[in-house]
mmCIF file of C-alpha atoms in Angstrom:
data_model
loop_
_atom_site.group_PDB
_atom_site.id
_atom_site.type_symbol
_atom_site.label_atom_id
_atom_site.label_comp_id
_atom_site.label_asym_id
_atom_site.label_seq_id
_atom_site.Cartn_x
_atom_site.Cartn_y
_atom_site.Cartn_z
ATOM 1 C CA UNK A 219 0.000 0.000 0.000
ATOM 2 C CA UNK A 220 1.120 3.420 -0.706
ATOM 3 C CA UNK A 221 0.629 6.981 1.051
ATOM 4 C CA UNK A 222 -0.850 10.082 -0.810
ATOM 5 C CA UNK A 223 3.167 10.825 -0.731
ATOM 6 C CA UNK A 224 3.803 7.671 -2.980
ATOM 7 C CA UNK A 225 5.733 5.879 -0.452
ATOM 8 C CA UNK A 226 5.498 2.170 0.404
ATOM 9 C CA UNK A 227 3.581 2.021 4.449
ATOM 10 C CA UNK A 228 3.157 -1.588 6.231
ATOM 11 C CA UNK A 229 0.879 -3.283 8.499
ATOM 12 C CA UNK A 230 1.126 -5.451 11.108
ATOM 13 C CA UNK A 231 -0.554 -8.028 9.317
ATOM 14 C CA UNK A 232 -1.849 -10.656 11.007
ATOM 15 C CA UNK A 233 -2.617 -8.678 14.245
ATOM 16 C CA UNK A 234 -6.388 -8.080 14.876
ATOM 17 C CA UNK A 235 -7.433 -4.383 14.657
ATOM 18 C CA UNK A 236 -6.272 -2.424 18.015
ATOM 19 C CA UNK A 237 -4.970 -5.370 19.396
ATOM 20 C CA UNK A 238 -2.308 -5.030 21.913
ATOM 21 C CA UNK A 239 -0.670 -7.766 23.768
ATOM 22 C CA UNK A 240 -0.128 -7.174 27.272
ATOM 23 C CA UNK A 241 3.108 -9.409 27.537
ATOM 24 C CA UNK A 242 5.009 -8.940 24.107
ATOM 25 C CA UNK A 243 7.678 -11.244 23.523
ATOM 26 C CA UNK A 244 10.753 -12.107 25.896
ATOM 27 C CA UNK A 245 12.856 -10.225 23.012
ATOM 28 C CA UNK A 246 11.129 -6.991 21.579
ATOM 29 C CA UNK A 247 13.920 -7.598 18.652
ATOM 30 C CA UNK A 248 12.346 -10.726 17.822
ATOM 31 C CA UNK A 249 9.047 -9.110 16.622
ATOM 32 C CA UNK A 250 8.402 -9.554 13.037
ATOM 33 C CA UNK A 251 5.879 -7.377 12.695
ATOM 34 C CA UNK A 252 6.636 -3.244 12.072
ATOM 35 C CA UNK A 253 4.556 -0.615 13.325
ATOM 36 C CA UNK A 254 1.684 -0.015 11.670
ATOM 37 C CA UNK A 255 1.653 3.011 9.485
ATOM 38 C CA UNK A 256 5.035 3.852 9.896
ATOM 39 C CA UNK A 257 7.349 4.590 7.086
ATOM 40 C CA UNK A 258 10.100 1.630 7.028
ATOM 41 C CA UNK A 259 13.802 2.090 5.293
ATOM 42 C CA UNK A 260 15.985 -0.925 4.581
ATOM 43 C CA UNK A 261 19.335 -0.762 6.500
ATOM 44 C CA UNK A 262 21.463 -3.333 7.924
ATOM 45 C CA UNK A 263 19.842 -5.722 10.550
ATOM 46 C CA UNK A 264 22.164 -4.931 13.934
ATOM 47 C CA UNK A 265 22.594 -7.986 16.251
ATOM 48 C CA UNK A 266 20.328 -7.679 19.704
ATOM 49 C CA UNK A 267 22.921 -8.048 21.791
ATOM 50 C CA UNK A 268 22.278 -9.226 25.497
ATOM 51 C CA UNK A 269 25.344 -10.459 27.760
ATOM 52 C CA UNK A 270 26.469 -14.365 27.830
ATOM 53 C CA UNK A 271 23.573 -15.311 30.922
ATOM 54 C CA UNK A 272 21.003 -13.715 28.599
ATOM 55 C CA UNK A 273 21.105 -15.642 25.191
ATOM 56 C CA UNK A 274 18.530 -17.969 24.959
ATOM 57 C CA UNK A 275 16.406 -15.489 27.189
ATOM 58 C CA UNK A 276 13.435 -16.174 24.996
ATOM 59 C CA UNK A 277 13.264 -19.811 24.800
ATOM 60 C CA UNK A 278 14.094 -20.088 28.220
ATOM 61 C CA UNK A 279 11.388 -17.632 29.460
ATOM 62 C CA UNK A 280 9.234 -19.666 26.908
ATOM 63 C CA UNK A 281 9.737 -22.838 29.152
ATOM 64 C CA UNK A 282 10.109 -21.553 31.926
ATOM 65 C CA UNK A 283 7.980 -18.645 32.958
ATOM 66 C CA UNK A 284 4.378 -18.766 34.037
ATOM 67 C CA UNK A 285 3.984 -22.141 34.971
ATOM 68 C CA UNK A 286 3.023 -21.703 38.526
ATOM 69 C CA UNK A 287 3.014 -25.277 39.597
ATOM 70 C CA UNK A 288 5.219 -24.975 42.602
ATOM 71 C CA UNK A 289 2.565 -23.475 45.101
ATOM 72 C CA UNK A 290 0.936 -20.446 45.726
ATOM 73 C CA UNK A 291 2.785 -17.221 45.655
ATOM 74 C CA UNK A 292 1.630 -13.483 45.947
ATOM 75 C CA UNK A 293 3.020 -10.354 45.233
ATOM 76 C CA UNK A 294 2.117 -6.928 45.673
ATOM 77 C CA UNK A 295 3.818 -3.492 44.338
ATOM 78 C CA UNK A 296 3.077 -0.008 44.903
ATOM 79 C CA UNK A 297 4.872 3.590 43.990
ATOM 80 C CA UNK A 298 4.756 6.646 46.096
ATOM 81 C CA UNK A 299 4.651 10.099 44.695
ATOM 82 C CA UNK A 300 8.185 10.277 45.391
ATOM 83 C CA UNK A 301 9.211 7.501 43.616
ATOM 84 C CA UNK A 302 9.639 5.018 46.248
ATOM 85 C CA UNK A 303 8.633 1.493 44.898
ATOM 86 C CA UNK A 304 7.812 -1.117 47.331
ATOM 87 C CA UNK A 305 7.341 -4.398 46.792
ATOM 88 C CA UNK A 306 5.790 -7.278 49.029
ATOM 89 C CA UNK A 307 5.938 -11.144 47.672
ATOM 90 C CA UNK A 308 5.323 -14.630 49.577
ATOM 91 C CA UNK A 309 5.750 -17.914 48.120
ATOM 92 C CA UNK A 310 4.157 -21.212 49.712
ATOM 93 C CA UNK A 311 5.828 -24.244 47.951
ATOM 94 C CA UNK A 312 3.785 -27.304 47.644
ATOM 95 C CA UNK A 313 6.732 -28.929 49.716
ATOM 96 C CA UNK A 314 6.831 -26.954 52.736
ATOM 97 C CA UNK A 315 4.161 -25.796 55.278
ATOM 98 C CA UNK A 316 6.138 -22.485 55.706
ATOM 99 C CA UNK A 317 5.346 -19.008 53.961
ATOM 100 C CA UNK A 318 8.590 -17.838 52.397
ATOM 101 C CA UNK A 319 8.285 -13.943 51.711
ATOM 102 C CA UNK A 320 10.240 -10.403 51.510
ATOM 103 C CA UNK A 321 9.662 -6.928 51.461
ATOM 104 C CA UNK A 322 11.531 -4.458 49.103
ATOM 105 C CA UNK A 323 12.052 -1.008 49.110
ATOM 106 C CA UNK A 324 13.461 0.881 45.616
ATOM 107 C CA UNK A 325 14.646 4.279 45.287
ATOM 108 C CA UNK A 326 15.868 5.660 42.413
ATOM 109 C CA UNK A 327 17.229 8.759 40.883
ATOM 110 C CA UNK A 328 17.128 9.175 37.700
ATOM 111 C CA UNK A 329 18.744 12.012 36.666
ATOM 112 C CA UNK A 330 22.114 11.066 38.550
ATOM 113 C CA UNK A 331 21.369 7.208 37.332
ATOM 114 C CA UNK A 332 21.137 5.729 40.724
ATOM 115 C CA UNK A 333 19.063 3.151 42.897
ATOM 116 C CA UNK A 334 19.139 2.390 46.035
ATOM 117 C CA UNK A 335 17.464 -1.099 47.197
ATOM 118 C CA UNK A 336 16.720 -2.789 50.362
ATOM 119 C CA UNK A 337 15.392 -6.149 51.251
ATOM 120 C CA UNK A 338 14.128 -8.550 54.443
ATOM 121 C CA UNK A 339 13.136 -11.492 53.832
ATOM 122 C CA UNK A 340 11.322 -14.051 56.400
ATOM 123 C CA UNK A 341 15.095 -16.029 56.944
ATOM 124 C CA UNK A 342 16.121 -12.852 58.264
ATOM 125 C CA UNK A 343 18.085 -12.058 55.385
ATOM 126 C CA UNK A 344 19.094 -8.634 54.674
ATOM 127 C CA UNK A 345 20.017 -7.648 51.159
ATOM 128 C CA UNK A 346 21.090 -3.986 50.233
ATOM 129 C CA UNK A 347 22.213 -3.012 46.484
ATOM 130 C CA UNK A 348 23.814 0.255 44.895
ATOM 131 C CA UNK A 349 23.274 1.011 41.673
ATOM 132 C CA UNK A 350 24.901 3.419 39.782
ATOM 133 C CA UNK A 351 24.124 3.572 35.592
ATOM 134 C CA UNK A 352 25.876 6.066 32.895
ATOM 135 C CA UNK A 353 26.876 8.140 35.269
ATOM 136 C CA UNK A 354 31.149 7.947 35.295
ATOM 137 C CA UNK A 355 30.664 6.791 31.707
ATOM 138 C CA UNK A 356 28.064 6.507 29.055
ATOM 139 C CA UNK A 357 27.131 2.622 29.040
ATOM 140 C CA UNK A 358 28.541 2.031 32.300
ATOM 141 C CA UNK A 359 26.837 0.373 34.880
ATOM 142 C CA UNK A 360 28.818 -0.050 38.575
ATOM 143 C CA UNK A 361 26.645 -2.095 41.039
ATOM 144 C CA UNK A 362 27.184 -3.151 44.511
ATOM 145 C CA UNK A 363 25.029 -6.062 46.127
ATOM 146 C CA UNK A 364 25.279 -7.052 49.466
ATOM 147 C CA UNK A 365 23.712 -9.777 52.548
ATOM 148 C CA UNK A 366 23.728 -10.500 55.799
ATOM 149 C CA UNK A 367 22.325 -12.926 58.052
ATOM 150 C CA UNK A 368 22.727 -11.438 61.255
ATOM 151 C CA UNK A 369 21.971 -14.992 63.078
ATOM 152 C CA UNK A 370 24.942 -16.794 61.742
ATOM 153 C CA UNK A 371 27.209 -13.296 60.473
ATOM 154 C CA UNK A 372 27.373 -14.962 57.135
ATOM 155 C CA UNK A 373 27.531 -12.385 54.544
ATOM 156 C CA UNK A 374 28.222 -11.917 50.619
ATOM 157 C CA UNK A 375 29.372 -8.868 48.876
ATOM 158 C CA UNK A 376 29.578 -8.686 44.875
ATOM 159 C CA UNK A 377 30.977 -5.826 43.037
ATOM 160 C CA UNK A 378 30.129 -5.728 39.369
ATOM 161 C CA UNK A 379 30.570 -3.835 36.235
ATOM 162 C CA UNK A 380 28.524 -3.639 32.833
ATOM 163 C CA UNK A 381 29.867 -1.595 29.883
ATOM 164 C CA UNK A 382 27.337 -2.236 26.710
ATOM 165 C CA UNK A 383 28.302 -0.704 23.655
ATOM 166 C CA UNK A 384 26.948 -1.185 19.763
ATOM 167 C CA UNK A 385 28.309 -4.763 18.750
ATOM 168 C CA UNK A 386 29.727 -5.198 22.394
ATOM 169 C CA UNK A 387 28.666 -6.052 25.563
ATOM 170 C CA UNK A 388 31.096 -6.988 28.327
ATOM 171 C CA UNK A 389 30.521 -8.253 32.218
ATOM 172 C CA UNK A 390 32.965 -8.347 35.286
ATOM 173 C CA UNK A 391 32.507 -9.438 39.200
ATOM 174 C CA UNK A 392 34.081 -9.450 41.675
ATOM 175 C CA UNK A 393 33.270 -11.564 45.228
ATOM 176 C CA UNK A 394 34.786 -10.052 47.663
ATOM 177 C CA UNK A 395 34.284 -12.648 50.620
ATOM 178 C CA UNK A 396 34.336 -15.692 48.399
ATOM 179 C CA UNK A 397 37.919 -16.422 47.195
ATOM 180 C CA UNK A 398 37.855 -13.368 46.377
ATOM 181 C CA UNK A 399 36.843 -14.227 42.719
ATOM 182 C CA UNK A 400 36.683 -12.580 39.624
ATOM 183 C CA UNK A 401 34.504 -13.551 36.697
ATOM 184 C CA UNK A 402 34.145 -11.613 33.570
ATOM 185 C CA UNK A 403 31.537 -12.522 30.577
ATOM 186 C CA UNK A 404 31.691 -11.177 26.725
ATOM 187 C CA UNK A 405 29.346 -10.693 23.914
ATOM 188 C CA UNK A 406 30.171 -9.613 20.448
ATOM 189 C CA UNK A 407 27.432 -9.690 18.003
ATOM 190 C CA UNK A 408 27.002 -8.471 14.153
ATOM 191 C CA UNK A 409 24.456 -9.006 11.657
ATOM 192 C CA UNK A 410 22.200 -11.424 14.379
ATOM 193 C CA UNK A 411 25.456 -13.685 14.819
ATOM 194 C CA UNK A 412 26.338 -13.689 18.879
ATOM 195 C CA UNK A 413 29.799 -15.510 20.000
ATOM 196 C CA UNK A 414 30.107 -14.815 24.303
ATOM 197 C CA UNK A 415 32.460 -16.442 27.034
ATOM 198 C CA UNK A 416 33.207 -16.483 30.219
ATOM 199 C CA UNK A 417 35.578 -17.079 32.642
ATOM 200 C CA UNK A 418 36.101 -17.076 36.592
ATOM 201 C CA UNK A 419 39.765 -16.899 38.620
ATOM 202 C CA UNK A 420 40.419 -17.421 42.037
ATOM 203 C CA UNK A 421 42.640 -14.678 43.397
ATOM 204 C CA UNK A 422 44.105 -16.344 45.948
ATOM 205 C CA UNK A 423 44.747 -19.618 44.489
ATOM 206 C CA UNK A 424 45.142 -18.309 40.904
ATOM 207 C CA UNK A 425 43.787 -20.650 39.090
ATOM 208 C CA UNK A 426 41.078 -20.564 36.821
ATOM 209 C CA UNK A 427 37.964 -22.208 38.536
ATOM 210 C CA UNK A 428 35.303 -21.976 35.605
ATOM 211 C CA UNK A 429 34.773 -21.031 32.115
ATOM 212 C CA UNK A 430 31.417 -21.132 29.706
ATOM 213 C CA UNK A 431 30.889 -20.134 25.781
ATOM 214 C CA UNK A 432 28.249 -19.899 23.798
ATOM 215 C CA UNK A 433 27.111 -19.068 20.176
ATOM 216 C CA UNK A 434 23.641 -17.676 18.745
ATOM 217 C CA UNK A 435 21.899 -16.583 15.858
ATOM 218 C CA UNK A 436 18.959 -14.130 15.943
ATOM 219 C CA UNK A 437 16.384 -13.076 13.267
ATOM 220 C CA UNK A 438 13.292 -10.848 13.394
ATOM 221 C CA UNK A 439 11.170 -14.113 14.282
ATOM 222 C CA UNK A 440 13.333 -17.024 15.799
ATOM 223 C CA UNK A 441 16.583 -17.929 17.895
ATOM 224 C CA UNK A 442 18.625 -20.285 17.838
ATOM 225 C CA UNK A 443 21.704 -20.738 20.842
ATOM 226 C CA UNK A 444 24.126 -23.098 21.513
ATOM 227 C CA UNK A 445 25.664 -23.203 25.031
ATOM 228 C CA UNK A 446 28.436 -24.692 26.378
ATOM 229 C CA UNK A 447 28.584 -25.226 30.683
ATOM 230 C CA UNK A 448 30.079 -25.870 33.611
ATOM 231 C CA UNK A 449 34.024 -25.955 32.012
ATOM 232 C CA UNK A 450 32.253 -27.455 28.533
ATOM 233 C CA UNK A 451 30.857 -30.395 30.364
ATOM 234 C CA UNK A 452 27.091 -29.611 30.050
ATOM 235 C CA UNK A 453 25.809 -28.210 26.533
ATOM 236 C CA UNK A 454 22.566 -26.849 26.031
ATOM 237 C CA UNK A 455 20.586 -25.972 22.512
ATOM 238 C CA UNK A 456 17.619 -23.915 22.431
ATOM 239 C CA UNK A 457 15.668 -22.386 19.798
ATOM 240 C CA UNK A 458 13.072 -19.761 19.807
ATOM 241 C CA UNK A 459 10.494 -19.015 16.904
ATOM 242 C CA UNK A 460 7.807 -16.160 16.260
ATOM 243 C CA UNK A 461 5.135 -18.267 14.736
ATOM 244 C CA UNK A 462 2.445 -15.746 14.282
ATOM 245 C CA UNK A 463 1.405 -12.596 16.455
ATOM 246 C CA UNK A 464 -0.419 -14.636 18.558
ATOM 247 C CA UNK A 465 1.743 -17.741 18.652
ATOM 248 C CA UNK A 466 5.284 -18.605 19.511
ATOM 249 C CA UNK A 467 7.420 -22.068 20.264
ATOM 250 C CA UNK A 468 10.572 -23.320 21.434
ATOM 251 C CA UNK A 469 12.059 -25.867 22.158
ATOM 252 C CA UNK A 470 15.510 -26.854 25.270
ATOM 253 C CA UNK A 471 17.897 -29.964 24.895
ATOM 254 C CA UNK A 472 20.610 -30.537 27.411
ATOM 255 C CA UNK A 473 23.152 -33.246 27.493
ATOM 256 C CA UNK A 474 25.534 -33.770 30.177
ATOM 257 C CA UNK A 475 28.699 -35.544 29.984
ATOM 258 C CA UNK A 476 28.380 -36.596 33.640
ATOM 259 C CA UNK A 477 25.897 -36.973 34.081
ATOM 260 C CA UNK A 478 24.894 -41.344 35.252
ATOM 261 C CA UNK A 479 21.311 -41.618 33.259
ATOM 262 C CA UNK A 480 23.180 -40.691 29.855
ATOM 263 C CA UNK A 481 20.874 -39.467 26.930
ATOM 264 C CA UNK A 482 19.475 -35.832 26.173
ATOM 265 C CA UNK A 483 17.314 -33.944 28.440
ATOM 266 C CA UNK A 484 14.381 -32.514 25.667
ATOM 267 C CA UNK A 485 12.105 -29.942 26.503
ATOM 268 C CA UNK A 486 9.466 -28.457 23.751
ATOM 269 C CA UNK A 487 6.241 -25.697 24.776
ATOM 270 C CA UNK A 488 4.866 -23.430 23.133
ATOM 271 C CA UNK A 489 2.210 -20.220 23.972
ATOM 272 C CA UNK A 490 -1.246 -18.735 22.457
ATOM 273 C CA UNK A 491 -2.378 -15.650 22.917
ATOM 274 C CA UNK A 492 -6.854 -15.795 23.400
ATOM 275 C CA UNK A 493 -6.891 -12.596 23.437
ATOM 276 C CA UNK A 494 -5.199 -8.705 24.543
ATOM 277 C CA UNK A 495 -5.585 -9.797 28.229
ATOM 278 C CA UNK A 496 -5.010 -13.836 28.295
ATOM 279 C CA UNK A 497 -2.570 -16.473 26.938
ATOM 280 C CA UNK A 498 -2.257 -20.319 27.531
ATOM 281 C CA UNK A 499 1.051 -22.012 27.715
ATOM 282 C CA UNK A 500 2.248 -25.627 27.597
ATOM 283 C CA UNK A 501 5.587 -27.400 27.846
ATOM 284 C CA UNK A 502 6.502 -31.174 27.958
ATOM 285 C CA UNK A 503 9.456 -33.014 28.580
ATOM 286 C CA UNK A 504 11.191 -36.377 27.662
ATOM 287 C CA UNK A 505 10.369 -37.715 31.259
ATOM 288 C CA UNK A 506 6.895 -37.184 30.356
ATOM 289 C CA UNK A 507 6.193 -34.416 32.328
ATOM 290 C CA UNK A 508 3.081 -32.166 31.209
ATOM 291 C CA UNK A 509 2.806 -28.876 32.450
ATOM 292 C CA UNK A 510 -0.204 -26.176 31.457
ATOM 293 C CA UNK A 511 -0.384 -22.425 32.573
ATOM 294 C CA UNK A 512 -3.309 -19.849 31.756
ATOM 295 C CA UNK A 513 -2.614 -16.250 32.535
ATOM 296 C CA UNK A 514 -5.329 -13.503 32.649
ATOM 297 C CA UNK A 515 -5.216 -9.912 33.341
ATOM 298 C CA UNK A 516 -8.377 -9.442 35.492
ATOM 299 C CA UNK A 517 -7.829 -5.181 35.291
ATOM 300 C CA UNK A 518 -4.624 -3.099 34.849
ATOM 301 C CA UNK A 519 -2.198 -3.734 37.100
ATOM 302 C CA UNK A 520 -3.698 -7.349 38.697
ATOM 303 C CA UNK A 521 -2.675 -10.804 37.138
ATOM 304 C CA UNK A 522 -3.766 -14.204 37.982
ATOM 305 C CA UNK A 523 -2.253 -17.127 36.831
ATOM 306 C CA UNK A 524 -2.456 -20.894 37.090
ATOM 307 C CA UNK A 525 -0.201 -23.523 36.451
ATOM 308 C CA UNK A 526 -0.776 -27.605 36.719
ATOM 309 C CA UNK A 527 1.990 -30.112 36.119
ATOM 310 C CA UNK A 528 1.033 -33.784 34.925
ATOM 311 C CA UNK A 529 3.840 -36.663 35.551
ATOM 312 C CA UNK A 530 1.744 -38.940 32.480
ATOM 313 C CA UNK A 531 3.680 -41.888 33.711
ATOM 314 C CA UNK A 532 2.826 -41.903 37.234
ATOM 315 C CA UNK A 533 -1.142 -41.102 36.547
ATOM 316 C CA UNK A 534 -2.417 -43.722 38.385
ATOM 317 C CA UNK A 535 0.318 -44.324 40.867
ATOM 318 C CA UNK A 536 -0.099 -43.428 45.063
ATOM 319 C CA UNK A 537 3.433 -42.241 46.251
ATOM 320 C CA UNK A 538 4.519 -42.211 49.882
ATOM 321 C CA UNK A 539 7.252 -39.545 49.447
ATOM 322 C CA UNK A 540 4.489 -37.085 47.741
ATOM 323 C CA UNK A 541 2.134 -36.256 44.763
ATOM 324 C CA UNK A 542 3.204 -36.799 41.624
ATOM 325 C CA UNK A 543 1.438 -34.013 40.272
ATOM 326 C CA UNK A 544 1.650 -30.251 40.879
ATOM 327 C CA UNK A 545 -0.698 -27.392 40.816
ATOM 328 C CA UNK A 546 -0.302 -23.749 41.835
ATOM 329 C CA UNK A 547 -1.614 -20.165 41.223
ATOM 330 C CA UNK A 548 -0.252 -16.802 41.596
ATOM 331 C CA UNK A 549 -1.454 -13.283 42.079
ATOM 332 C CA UNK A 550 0.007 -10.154 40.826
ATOM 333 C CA UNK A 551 -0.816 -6.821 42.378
ATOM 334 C CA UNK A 552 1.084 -3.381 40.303
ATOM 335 C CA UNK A 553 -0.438 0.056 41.008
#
């Protein structure tokens, strides 16, 4: 279709009329579909680059996310004129009769690019972090996380830095109380190609105690990574794929070199959007494990979703050490 101007416009065809999806996907790069109405000029596709714990992100949030099987949990956030977030959240696992919880409390100034957040948990846990973005350099991120467990005096302390650049994003920590130990992470990317590693050295023993790669490919509509783990013992594939606006699917295999059973680990799920306020989702595994989720967005700003796991080869059997099969719902509250 052309304008009255004479130049080429596109749709996002496909899409139903006004219809806007409420939880786009994991990857906004991954969208095949431009806005509608908007003039589009051919240029070279740039590589969405992430860092190294990030590729995959869509296929694993595919398989991963919104499957509430594991209990009940809710969570509650709220913003103050100020701009103080807080955040309440408790989780009841389907394995333990205790409520596991924490509240949060986020500050953040913007126009010096720095947050301030504080957490207590129900263990007693006390977690501070200092956040501190673009502000000693442009794409510069210096963060300090802390813990303490007053109890026991065990406590953590990780100082980390994040530069992100066109075609490069780069990774470094530092544990302070743990070794100390230093692990830095790479990703280059060009023309939806992504090669990342990383590495971690003990200071005081100076050796190297881990190292990871992994290689990806990324299109407007599907993924495709390739991990290797754990000093190249473990490597994982994934792939992700756009099907349709309201459709995606992916797939996770895993083979470990150690590990006693042998064989792959498979894992394939996919997710349909009903319609700009609900999606399904469901996964299954090679141990023939089913697992179904349904998410709904009763009004903006509360969520409920439900998740229910089926072990298909265990249907019919009683177990003494538990059920078999899972179910579990959360509730989101975000004014």
């Amino acid at each position: 279709m052309r304008n009255s101007h004479g130049n080429a416009t596109y749709s996002a065809v496909g899409r139903p009329a006004g219809k806007a999806f409420f939880n786009e996907p994991s990857c906004p790069c991954l969208s095949p579909f431009p806005p509608p109405g908007r003039h589009v000029r051919r240029r070279r596709r740039r590589s969405p680059l992430t860092f190294l714990q990030d590729l995959g992100k869509s296929s694993n949030d595919l398989l991963g996310k919104d499957f509430p099987f594991q209990g009940f949990s809710l969570e509650a956030k709220t913003k103050t004129p100020s701009g103080v977030t807080f955040k309440v959240g408790g989780n009841r696992p389907a394995s333990a009769d205790q409520i596991q919880g924490d509240i949060e409390a986020k500050w953040s100034e913007l126009k010096h690019g720095l947050t301030v957040t504080n957490t207590w948990t129900t263990a007693n846990v006390l977690r501070s972090q200092v956040e501190l973005e673009n502000t000693i350099a442009k794409g510069l991120k210096v963060d300090l996380a802390t813990s303490l467990l007053p109890e026991k005096g065990t406590k953590t302390a990780l100082l980390s830095a994040t530069y992100k650049q066109s075609g490069f994003h780069s990774r470094a920590f530092l544990d302070l109380f743990k070794g100390p130990t230093f692990t830095a992470d790479t990703v280059i990317g060009r023309d939806g190609f992504l090669l990342g590693g990383e590495a971690s050295y003990n200071v005081t023993e100076g050796n190297v105690t881990k190292y990871a790669a992994a290689v990806g490919f990324n299109a407007q509509d599907y993924a495709v990574t390739l991990h290797g783990l754990n000093n190249l013992k473990t490597f994982s594939a994934s792939y992700y794929h756009r099907v349709s606006s309201d459709v995606e699917a992916g797939a996770k295999a895993i083979y470990d070199t150690k590990s006693t059973y042998g064989g792959v680990a498979l894992e394939v799920g996919a997710k349909a959007y009903l319609d700009n306020a609900a999606f399904v989702k469901a996964k299954i595994n090679n141990s023939g494990v089913i697992a179904l989720g349904y998410t709904q967005s009763l009004r903006p700003g509360v969520k409920a979703a439900f998740g229910l796991a089926l072990d298909t080869q265990k249907l019919n059997d009683v177990s003494s050490t538990g059920a078999s099969h899972k179910v579990g719902l959360s509730l989101t509250f975000d004014s």
